[in-house]
Amino acid sequence: MTSQFAKKGEAWSARFSEPVSDLVKRYTASVFFDKRLAPHDIDGSLAHAAMLARQGIISAADHAAIEQGMAQIRSEIAVGAFDWQLDLEDVHLNIEKRLTELVGDAGKRLHTGRSRNDQVATDIRLYVRAAIDDIDLLLRALRLALLDLAEQHADTIMPGFTHLQVAQPITFGHHMMAYVEMFGRDAERMQDCRKRVNRLPLGAAALAGTTFPIDRQQVAAALGFDDVCHNSLDAVSDRDFAIEFCAAAALIMTHVSRMSEELVLWMSPRIGFIDIADRFCTGSSIMPQKKNPDVPELARGKTGRVNGHLIALLTLMKGQPLAYNKDNQEDKEPLFDTVDTVVDTLRIFADMAGGITVKAEAMGAAALQGYATATDLADYLVKKGVPFRDAHEAVARAVRACVDQGCDLSDLSLEELRRYSPLIELDIFGVLILAGSVAARDHVGGTAPRQVRLAIARVRAQLT
Ligand code: ARG
């Protein structure tokens, strides 16, 4: 006997004696956000159908009908002509229903040996894999833009900070290369995550596998997966790959956020190290003089939202017994928003890097304040045989004298300097100038312009 509401199309309605309320329908439906999985859902279905046909589980005619129906559905979705229905709950049931409308029983046979549980797990893995590949290209573009900036400013001197106090002179190129390193590790992390994303859940069916003679390796190969998931319960239930992706995404945003904080500080007229092209800034509705670095500020803010998505997914997973639970439907919005946020942010930052004007004079002037070459003076004394701790002490006394007199170490005469150590000679003035200080740090990882250029060449060779 068919229940009275079976006509409405719920895939399981024969089992129930009353329909769900509209509120419950809306509460449990995911179609309005998971419809973005449609291209992956169709790819997965086509690979599954091809395997069913090759294994003799469905006929060649059914397979051909499924292929033809899916081609039409794909184009209906692409042009916005597909009629998404809340009543059909999710992307999977919407597409299956339409397929059946178009090709009849062949459409109803597609779900043989499969469940929405392994289907959705497959769709998300395909989605995350594509996102990783997009992010890889964007990280590459961002690093190339930063390499250009670093190259233009391999010799531009600025103060390096620790505790946000002037520490030692560095080059702006070296500073940019620090971010190139960070974004390089982010790209590595994404590639590493990709290995675990790229395994096929399909074939796990609802949780225990299927009684049909399926060939999972065939489906994996058709979809470009490196391997299959080796346990059906694990395949349908764990979302660790999505969590791992969000963790890697949160680190990208953390690096973007640190850079944003610096851009905002540097653009403040109080510091005045850089200007950011107008197209990345906005004005104030009340203060006519304002030009605000909105893009880096927003990126810093959006980092919080991506971090939040990571915590949401960890929390979503932690209490779930094996195997699939409906909780997992909640994995999608955080995941999608993470991808959207990271992709937009990286795209804008790659563009914005080319719109940064460096004010080298302001940077140089700032490096002259704060006794940035004090360590160089101490190192000079050490090279003359003074133990480092004693050299440190002698220089600290010299700095104190400069503070009292309101001058720089390099403003002291040789005679005055020799009061702190008789070993100081005329060559000290080459050491105390900023260019001498940075050039002297000439080893792998150091700030010397020569090393910055070598670092740029090394990364450029990896990227091109
Ligand atoms: N929309 C569901 C999700 O996102 C698809 C899987 C539903 N499975 C089920 N047994 N209800 O997870």
Coordinates of C-alpha atoms and ligand atoms in Angstrom, one line a residue:
M1 CA 0.0 0.0 0.0
T2 CA 1.3 3.4 -0.9
S3 CA 0.8 6.1 1.8
Q4 CA -1.2 9.1 0.8
F5 CA 1.7 11.5 0.6
A6 CA 4.1 9.2 -1.3
K7 CA 3.1 11.1 -4.4
K8 CA 4.8 14.2 -3.2
G9 CA 8.1 12.5 -3.8
E10 CA 9.9 11.8 -0.5
A11 CA 12.3 9.0 -1.3
W12 CA 11.4 7.1 1.8
S13 CA 7.7 8.1 2.1
A14 CA 6.3 4.6 1.9
R15 CA 7.7 3.9 5.4
F16 CA 5.9 6.8 7.0
S17 CA 2.3 7.5 8.0
E18 CA 2.4 11.3 8.3
P19 CA 4.4 14.0 6.5
V20 CA 6.9 16.3 8.3
S21 CA 5.8 19.8 9.1
D22 CA 7.1 22.6 6.9
L23 CA 9.3 23.8 9.7
V24 CA 10.9 20.3 10.0
K25 CA 11.3 20.2 6.3
R26 CA 13.1 23.5 6.2
Y27 CA 15.2 22.5 9.3
T28 CA 16.4 19.2 7.8
A29 CA 16.8 20.4 4.2
S30 CA 20.3 21.3 2.9
V31 CA 19.5 21.9 -0.8
F32 CA 19.9 25.6 -0.6
F33 CA 23.5 25.3 0.4
D34 CA 24.6 21.9 -0.9
K35 CA 23.4 22.6 -4.4
R36 CA 26.9 24.0 -5.0
L37 CA 28.0 20.3 -4.9
A38 CA 26.0 19.6 -8.0
P39 CA 28.8 19.3 -10.6
H40 CA 30.7 16.9 -8.2
D41 CA 27.5 15.0 -7.5
I42 CA 27.0 14.5 -11.2
D43 CA 30.6 13.4 -11.8
G44 CA 30.3 10.9 -8.9
S45 CA 27.0 9.6 -10.3
L46 CA 28.4 9.1 -13.8
A47 CA 31.5 7.2 -12.5
H48 CA 29.2 5.1 -10.4
A49 CA 26.8 4.4 -13.3
A50 CA 29.7 3.5 -15.6
M51 CA 31.0 1.0 -13.1
L52 CA 27.5 -0.5 -12.5
A53 CA 27.2 -1.0 -16.3
R54 CA 30.6 -2.5 -16.7
Q55 CA 30.0 -4.9 -13.8
G56 CA 26.7 -5.9 -15.4
I57 CA 24.6 -4.5 -12.5
I58 CA 22.7 -2.2 -14.8
S59 CA 22.2 -2.5 -18.6
A60 CA 24.2 -0.6 -21.2
A61 CA 20.9 1.1 -22.2
D62 CA 20.2 2.3 -18.7
H63 CA 23.8 3.6 -18.5
A64 CA 23.3 5.5 -21.8
A65 CA 20.0 7.0 -20.6
I66 CA 21.7 8.1 -17.3
E67 CA 24.5 9.8 -19.2
Q68 CA 22.1 11.6 -21.5
G69 CA 19.8 12.7 -18.6
M70 CA 22.8 13.9 -16.6
A71 CA 24.1 15.9 -19.5
Q72 CA 20.8 17.7 -19.7
I73 CA 20.7 18.3 -15.9
R74 CA 24.2 19.6 -15.9
S75 CA 23.3 22.2 -18.5
E76 CA 20.0 23.1 -16.8
I77 CA 22.0 23.8 -13.6
A78 CA 24.7 25.7 -15.4
V79 CA 22.1 28.1 -17.0
G80 CA 20.0 28.4 -13.8
A81 CA 17.0 26.6 -15.3
F82 CA 17.1 23.8 -12.8
D83 CA 14.1 23.8 -10.4
W84 CA 15.6 23.2 -7.0
Q85 CA 13.0 21.9 -4.6
L86 CA 13.1 22.2 -0.8
D87 CA 10.7 19.2 -0.7
L88 CA 13.5 17.1 -2.1
E89 CA 15.8 17.9 0.8
D90 CA 19.2 17.9 -0.7
V91 CA 21.2 18.2 -3.9
H92 CA 21.4 14.4 -4.3
L93 CA 17.6 13.8 -4.2
N94 CA 16.9 16.8 -6.4
I95 CA 19.2 15.5 -9.1
E96 CA 18.0 11.9 -8.9
K97 CA 14.4 13.0 -9.1
R98 CA 15.0 15.1 -12.2
L99 CA 16.9 12.3 -13.7
T100 CA 14.0 10.0 -13.2
E101 CA 11.6 12.5 -14.7
L102 CA 13.9 12.7 -17.8
V103 CA 14.8 9.0 -18.3
G104 CA 12.4 7.0 -16.2
D105 CA 13.4 3.7 -14.6
A106 CA 17.1 4.1 -15.6
G107 CA 17.2 7.1 -13.2
K108 CA 15.7 4.9 -10.4
R109 CA 18.4 2.3 -11.0
L110 CA 21.3 4.8 -10.5
H111 CA 21.2 4.5 -6.7
T112 CA 21.8 0.7 -6.8
G113 CA 24.7 -0.2 -4.5
R114 CA 25.0 3.3 -3.2
S115 CA 23.7 5.5 -0.4
R116 CA 23.6 9.2 0.1
N117 CA 26.1 8.6 2.9
D118 CA 28.9 7.5 0.6
Q119 CA 27.6 9.8 -2.1
V120 CA 27.8 13.0 0.0
A121 CA 31.2 12.0 1.4
T122 CA 32.5 11.6 -2.2
D123 CA 31.0 14.9 -3.3
I124 CA 32.7 16.8 -0.5
R125 CA 36.0 15.2 -1.1
L126 CA 35.8 16.2 -4.8
Y127 CA 34.8 19.7 -3.7
V128 CA 37.7 20.0 -1.2
R129 CA 40.2 18.6 -3.8
A130 CA 39.1 21.3 -6.3
A131 CA 39.4 24.0 -3.7
I132 CA 42.9 22.9 -2.8
D133 CA 43.9 23.1 -6.4
D134 CA 42.4 26.6 -6.7
I135 CA 44.1 27.7 -3.5
D136 CA 47.4 26.3 -4.7
L137 CA 47.3 28.5 -7.8
L138 CA 46.4 31.6 -5.7
L139 CA 49.2 31.0 -3.2
R140 CA 51.5 30.7 -6.1
A141 CA 50.3 34.0 -7.5
L142 CA 50.6 35.7 -4.1
R143 CA 54.1 34.5 -3.7
L144 CA 55.1 35.7 -7.1
A145 CA 53.7 39.1 -6.4
L146 CA 55.6 39.2 -3.1
L147 CA 58.8 38.1 -4.8
D148 CA 58.5 41.1 -7.2
L149 CA 58.1 43.4 -4.3
A150 CA 61.0 41.9 -2.5
E151 CA 63.2 42.2 -5.6
Q152 CA 62.4 45.9 -6.0
H153 CA 63.3 46.4 -2.4
A154 CA 66.2 44.0 -1.8
D155 CA 68.3 47.0 -0.7
T156 CA 65.6 49.1 1.0
I157 CA 66.4 49.4 4.7
M158 CA 63.8 49.5 7.4
P159 CA 63.9 48.9 11.1
G160 CA 63.4 45.3 12.1
F161 CA 61.3 45.0 15.3
T162 CA 61.1 42.7 18.3
H163 CA 58.5 43.6 20.9
L164 CA 57.5 46.3 18.4
Q165 CA 60.7 48.1 19.5
V166 CA 63.4 48.9 17.0
A167 CA 65.8 46.0 17.1
Q168 CA 68.2 45.8 14.1
P169 CA 68.1 47.1 10.6
I170 CA 66.7 44.8 7.9
T171 CA 65.7 45.1 4.3
F172 CA 62.1 45.4 3.2
G173 CA 62.9 42.7 0.7
H174 CA 63.9 40.4 3.6
H175 CA 60.7 41.2 5.4
M176 CA 58.6 40.3 2.4
M177 CA 60.5 37.1 1.9
A178 CA 59.4 36.1 5.4
Y179 CA 55.8 36.0 4.2
V180 CA 56.9 34.2 1.0
E181 CA 58.2 31.4 3.4
M182 CA 55.0 31.3 5.3
F183 CA 52.8 31.1 2.2
G184 CA 55.2 28.5 0.9
R185 CA 54.6 26.3 3.9
D186 CA 50.8 26.9 3.6
A187 CA 51.0 25.5 0.0
E188 CA 52.9 22.5 1.3
R189 CA 50.4 21.9 4.0
M190 CA 47.5 22.0 1.4
Q191 CA 49.3 19.5 -0.8
D192 CA 49.8 17.2 2.2
C193 CA 46.2 17.5 3.1
R194 CA 45.2 16.7 -0.5
K195 CA 46.7 13.2 -0.2
R196 CA 44.2 12.3 2.5
V197 CA 41.3 14.1 0.8
N198 CA 41.9 12.2 -2.4
R199 CA 40.5 8.8 -1.4
L200 CA 37.1 7.4 -2.6
P201 CA 34.3 6.7 -0.1
L202 CA 31.9 5.5 -2.7
G203 CA 31.2 1.8 -2.3
A204 CA 30.8 2.1 1.5
A205 CA 27.1 2.5 0.7
A206 CA 25.1 3.4 3.9
L207 CA 27.8 2.1 6.3
A208 CA 28.6 -1.6 5.7
G209 CA 29.3 -1.9 2.0
T210 CA 27.0 -3.4 -0.6
T211 CA 25.9 -6.9 -1.8
F212 CA 26.4 -5.9 -5.4
P213 CA 29.7 -6.9 -7.2
I214 CA 31.1 -3.4 -7.4
D215 CA 34.5 -2.3 -8.5
R216 CA 35.7 0.5 -6.3
Q217 CA 39.1 0.9 -7.9
Q218 CA 37.4 1.5 -11.3
V219 CA 35.3 4.4 -9.8
A220 CA 38.4 5.8 -8.0
A221 CA 40.4 5.8 -11.2
A222 CA 37.5 7.5 -13.1
L223 CA 37.3 10.3 -10.5
G224 CA 41.0 10.8 -10.2
F225 CA 41.2 9.5 -6.6
D226 CA 44.6 8.0 -5.5
D227 CA 43.0 5.2 -3.6
V228 CA 39.7 4.0 -2.0
C229 CA 38.8 4.5 1.7
H230 CA 39.6 1.1 3.2
N231 CA 36.8 0.9 5.8
S232 CA 33.2 1.5 5.0
L233 CA 32.2 2.8 8.4
D234 CA 35.1 5.3 8.4
A235 CA 34.4 6.3 4.8
V236 CA 30.9 7.5 5.4
S237 CA 31.4 9.1 8.8
D238 CA 34.7 10.8 9.3
R239 CA 35.2 14.4 8.1
D240 CA 38.8 14.7 9.3
F241 CA 39.9 15.6 5.8
A242 CA 37.6 18.6 5.9
I243 CA 38.8 19.6 9.4
E244 CA 42.4 19.2 8.2
F245 CA 41.7 21.4 5.3
C246 CA 40.1 24.1 7.5
A247 CA 43.1 23.9 9.8
A248 CA 45.4 24.6 6.8
A249 CA 43.1 27.3 5.7
A250 CA 43.1 28.9 9.2
L251 CA 46.9 29.0 9.0
I252 CA 46.8 30.7 5.6
M253 CA 44.4 33.3 7.1
T254 CA 46.6 33.7 10.2
H255 CA 49.6 34.5 7.9
V256 CA 47.4 36.9 5.9
S257 CA 46.2 38.4 9.1
R258 CA 49.7 39.0 10.5
M259 CA 50.6 40.7 7.2
S260 CA 47.4 42.7 7.3
E261 CA 48.3 44.0 10.8
E262 CA 51.7 45.2 9.5
L263 CA 50.2 46.8 6.4
V264 CA 47.6 48.7 8.6
L265 CA 50.4 49.8 11.0
W266 CA 52.7 50.8 8.2
M267 CA 50.0 52.8 6.4
S268 CA 49.2 54.8 9.5
P269 CA 50.6 58.4 9.0
R270 CA 52.3 57.9 12.4
I271 CA 54.5 55.3 10.8
G272 CA 54.2 56.1 7.1
F273 CA 56.2 53.3 5.7
I274 CA 53.9 52.4 2.8
D275 CA 50.9 53.5 0.9
I276 CA 48.3 51.2 -0.5
A277 CA 46.7 51.9 -3.9
D278 CA 43.3 53.7 -3.6
R279 CA 41.4 50.8 -5.2
F280 CA 42.0 48.8 -2.0
C281 CA 41.0 51.5 0.4
T282 CA 37.9 53.5 1.3
G283 CA 37.2 56.9 2.8
S284 CA 35.1 58.0 5.7
S285 CA 31.5 59.3 5.4
I286 CA 32.3 62.0 8.0
M287 CA 36.1 62.7 7.9
P288 CA 37.0 64.0 4.5
Q289 CA 40.8 63.4 5.0
K290 CA 40.5 59.7 5.7
K291 CA 41.9 56.9 3.5
N292 CA 41.4 53.6 5.3
P293 CA 43.2 50.3 4.6
D294 CA 39.9 48.4 4.6
V295 CA 41.1 45.3 2.7
P296 CA 43.8 44.3 5.2
E297 CA 41.5 45.2 8.1
L298 CA 38.8 43.0 6.7
A299 CA 41.2 40.2 6.0
R300 CA 42.3 40.4 9.6
G301 CA 38.7 40.3 10.7
K302 CA 37.8 37.4 8.4
T303 CA 40.5 35.3 9.9
G304 CA 38.3 35.0 13.0
R305 CA 35.5 33.6 11.0
V306 CA 37.7 30.9 9.4
N307 CA 39.2 30.0 12.8
G308 CA 35.6 29.7 14.0
H309 CA 34.7 27.3 11.1
L310 CA 37.6 25.1 12.2
I311 CA 36.3 24.9 15.7
A312 CA 32.8 24.3 14.4
L313 CA 33.9 21.3 12.4
L314 CA 36.0 19.9 15.3
T315 CA 33.0 20.2 17.6
L316 CA 30.6 18.7 15.0
M317 CA 32.8 15.6 14.9
K318 CA 33.7 15.0 18.5
G319 CA 30.5 13.5 19.8
Q320 CA 29.5 11.4 16.8
P321 CA 29.3 7.6 17.2
L322 CA 30.1 5.6 14.1
A323 CA 28.9 5.7 11.4
Y324 CA 27.0 8.4 9.5
N325 CA 24.9 10.9 11.5
K326 CA 22.8 13.8 10.2
D327 CA 25.1 16.1 12.2
N328 CA 27.5 15.8 9.2
Q329 CA 25.1 17.8 7.1
E330 CA 26.4 20.7 9.1
D331 CA 29.9 20.3 7.7
K332 CA 29.0 22.2 4.5
E333 CA 28.4 25.8 5.3
P334 CA 31.6 26.2 7.4
L335 CA 33.5 24.4 4.7
F336 CA 32.1 26.5 1.9
D337 CA 32.5 29.7 3.7
T338 CA 36.1 28.8 4.5
V339 CA 36.8 28.2 0.8
D340 CA 35.1 31.4 -0.3
T341 CA 36.9 33.5 2.3
V342 CA 40.4 32.1 1.6
V343 CA 39.9 32.2 -2.2
D344 CA 38.7 35.8 -2.2
T345 CA 41.3 36.9 0.3
L346 CA 44.2 35.4 -1.6
R347 CA 43.0 36.8 -4.9
I348 CA 42.8 40.3 -3.5
F349 CA 46.1 40.1 -1.7
A350 CA 48.0 38.9 -4.8
D351 CA 46.6 41.9 -6.6
M352 CA 47.2 44.3 -3.7
A353 CA 50.8 43.4 -3.3
G354 CA 51.4 45.1 -6.7
G355 CA 49.6 48.2 -5.3
I356 CA 51.9 48.8 -2.4
T357 CA 54.1 51.9 -2.6
V358 CA 57.2 51.7 -0.3
K359 CA 58.4 54.9 1.3
A360 CA 62.0 54.0 1.5
E361 CA 63.1 57.3 3.1
A362 CA 60.7 57.0 6.0
M363 CA 61.8 53.4 6.5
G364 CA 65.5 54.5 6.5
A365 CA 64.9 57.4 8.8
A366 CA 63.0 55.1 11.3
A367 CA 65.9 52.6 11.2
L368 CA 68.3 55.4 12.2
Q369 CA 66.3 55.9 15.4
G370 CA 66.4 53.4 18.2
Y371 CA 70.1 52.5 18.0
A372 CA 69.5 49.7 15.5
T373 CA 73.2 49.1 15.0
A374 CA 74.1 48.6 18.7
T375 CA 74.4 44.8 18.1
D376 CA 76.8 45.6 15.2
L377 CA 79.0 47.6 17.6
A378 CA 79.0 44.7 20.1
D379 CA 79.8 42.2 17.4
Y380 CA 82.7 44.5 16.3
L381 CA 84.2 44.4 19.8
V382 CA 83.7 40.6 20.0
K383 CA 85.7 40.2 16.8
K384 CA 88.5 42.2 18.5
G385 CA 88.5 39.6 21.3
V386 CA 86.1 41.1 23.8
P387 CA 83.8 38.5 25.4
F388 CA 80.3 39.1 24.1
R389 CA 78.8 39.8 27.6
D390 CA 81.4 42.5 28.2
A391 CA 80.9 44.0 24.7
H392 CA 77.1 44.1 25.4
E393 CA 77.8 46.0 28.6
A394 CA 80.1 48.5 26.9
V395 CA 77.7 49.2 24.1
A396 CA 74.8 49.6 26.6
R397 CA 76.8 52.3 28.3
A398 CA 77.4 54.0 24.9
V399 CA 73.7 53.9 24.1
R400 CA 72.8 55.4 27.4
A401 CA 75.2 58.3 26.7
C402 CA 73.6 58.8 23.2
V403 CA 70.1 58.8 24.8
D404 CA 71.3 61.6 27.2
Q405 CA 72.8 63.5 24.3
G406 CA 69.9 62.8 21.9
C407 CA 72.1 61.4 19.2
D408 CA 72.9 58.2 17.3
L409 CA 75.8 55.9 17.9
S410 CA 77.2 56.9 14.5
D411 CA 77.1 60.6 15.6
L412 CA 79.7 59.9 18.4
S413 CA 83.2 60.8 17.5
L414 CA 86.0 58.2 17.5
E415 CA 87.3 59.7 20.7
E416 CA 83.9 59.4 22.4
L417 CA 83.4 55.9 21.2
R418 CA 86.9 54.8 22.5
R419 CA 85.7 55.8 26.0
Y420 CA 83.7 52.6 26.0
S421 CA 86.4 50.5 24.5
P422 CA 90.0 51.4 23.4
L423 CA 89.8 48.7 20.8
I424 CA 87.5 50.8 18.6
E425 CA 89.1 52.2 15.5
L426 CA 88.2 54.3 12.5
D427 CA 86.7 51.3 10.6
I428 CA 83.8 51.3 13.1
F429 CA 82.0 53.9 11.1
G430 CA 81.5 51.4 8.2
V431 CA 79.9 49.1 10.8
L432 CA 77.6 51.6 12.3
I433 CA 75.9 52.7 9.1
L434 CA 72.7 50.9 8.2
A435 CA 73.9 49.6 4.9
G436 CA 77.0 48.1 6.5
S437 CA 74.9 46.5 9.2
V438 CA 72.5 44.7 6.8
A439 CA 75.3 43.7 4.3
A440 CA 77.2 42.0 7.2
R441 CA 74.4 39.5 7.8
D442 CA 75.5 37.6 4.7
H443 CA 74.6 33.9 5.3
V444 CA 71.6 31.8 4.3
G445 CA 68.5 33.2 5.9
G446 CA 70.2 36.6 6.7
T447 CA 69.0 40.0 5.7
A448 CA 72.0 41.0 3.5
P449 CA 70.7 42.2 0.1
R450 CA 72.9 39.6 -1.6
Q451 CA 71.1 36.9 0.5
V452 CA 67.7 38.3 -0.2
R453 CA 68.4 38.1 -3.9
L454 CA 69.6 34.5 -3.6
A455 CA 66.4 33.7 -1.6
I456 CA 64.3 35.3 -4.3
A457 CA 66.0 33.3 -7.0
R458 CA 65.6 30.1 -5.1
V459 CA 61.9 30.5 -4.6
R460 CA 61.3 31.8 -8.1
A461 CA 63.0 28.7 -9.5
Q462 CA 60.6 26.6 -7.5
L463 CA 57.5 28.5 -8.7
T464 CA 58.3 28.9 -12.4
Ligands
ARG1 N1 22.3 15.9 3.0 C1 23.0 14.9 3.7 C2 24.3 15.4 4.2 O1 24.7 16.4 3.9 C3 23.2 13.8 2.7 C4 23.3 12.4 3.4 C5 22.0 12.1 4.0 N2 22.0 10.8 4.5 C6 21.0 10.3 5.3 N3 21.1 9.1 5.6 N4 20.1 11.1 5.7 O2 25.0 14.8 4.9

